[in-house]
């Protein structure tokens, strides 16, 4: 599998994906000027395991929340795509249907469509009360534990060289916890890490109307008491298994008829 990651054709495909929408950027033009040479150098570094990511460039973005973005060098983004080209299909097979972030065919609109379907199901077409556990995981990208993430990854990937490459990417953050916002690999690893929560909610708690988008999730139910129980069990699971916790101010049980803000939309019972 590692040979597939470091194959020239895969690196070329990764370059094409990494430059998408950025063809006029100077760093893309610079890399493309000696494309074959640059890809062969990357391939050699990967094969010989001498590859080391460049230092991340950090800046602050307001969108509207203030976020710290850590940007990888373009050559590293090519490596991220090369890795994800091969390993993403392996992991996505285990993802639940209602994990909606950073996957082809998913997204915010698909998540909102599912919310609409669930609210009609739970409320029996607006004929009974519907409550929503709307939750947010506190400082998610800053708190992902690298060791726990690697343990999860190793359940599906056993090759030492692949694990070495993933460690190079994670360790570039210069901390045992956290992942840089803005990296393709961070988006993917975020889904891998919280797939543990998805499996717990769907198969242990047996919550049917559950939707997650990165670190935001909702559960719809007609019993406020049941949602309170699940909220406590989810928080316990996050703390014990993933060293995370629900955001105390952003995790609430609300009446849908008053309106719920989810993924930039305001959703009402009768909408």
GROMACS .gro file of N, CA, C and O in nm, residues 32 48 51 56 125 199 202 228:
model
   32
   32UNK      N    1   0.529   2.373  -1.046
   32UNK     CA    2   0.497   2.316  -1.177
   32UNK      C    3   0.607   2.339  -1.280
   32UNK      O    4   0.620   2.262  -1.376
   48UNK      N    5   1.265   0.642   0.050
   48UNK     CA    6   1.378   0.628   0.142
   48UNK      C    7   1.344   0.669   0.286
   48UNK      O    8   1.429   0.661   0.375
   51UNK      N    9   1.161   1.188   0.395
   51UNK     CA   10   1.067   1.300   0.381
   51UNK      C   11   1.043   1.367   0.516
   51UNK      O   12   1.017   1.302   0.617
   56UNK      N   13   0.504   2.474   0.925
   56UNK     CA   14   0.372   2.530   0.896
   56UNK      C   15   0.375   2.683   0.904
   56UNK      O   16   0.442   2.740   0.990
  125UNK      N   17  -4.477   1.445   1.143
  125UNK     CA   18  -4.528   1.554   1.057
  125UNK      C   19  -4.591   1.668   1.136
  125UNK      O   20  -4.703   1.712   1.110
  199UNK      N   21  -2.000   0.568   1.603
  199UNK     CA   22  -2.031   0.426   1.627
  199UNK      C   23  -2.095   0.408   1.764
  199UNK      O   24  -2.189   0.327   1.779
  202UNK      N   25  -2.463   0.549   1.744
  202UNK     CA   26  -2.553   0.470   1.661
  202UNK      C   27  -2.573   0.328   1.714
  202UNK      O   28  -2.685   0.275   1.708
  228UNK      N   29  -3.130   1.406   2.757
  228UNK     CA   30  -3.045   1.439   2.872
  228UNK      C   31  -2.958   1.320   2.912
  228UNK      O   32  -2.840   1.336   2.944
   0.00000   0.00000   0.00000
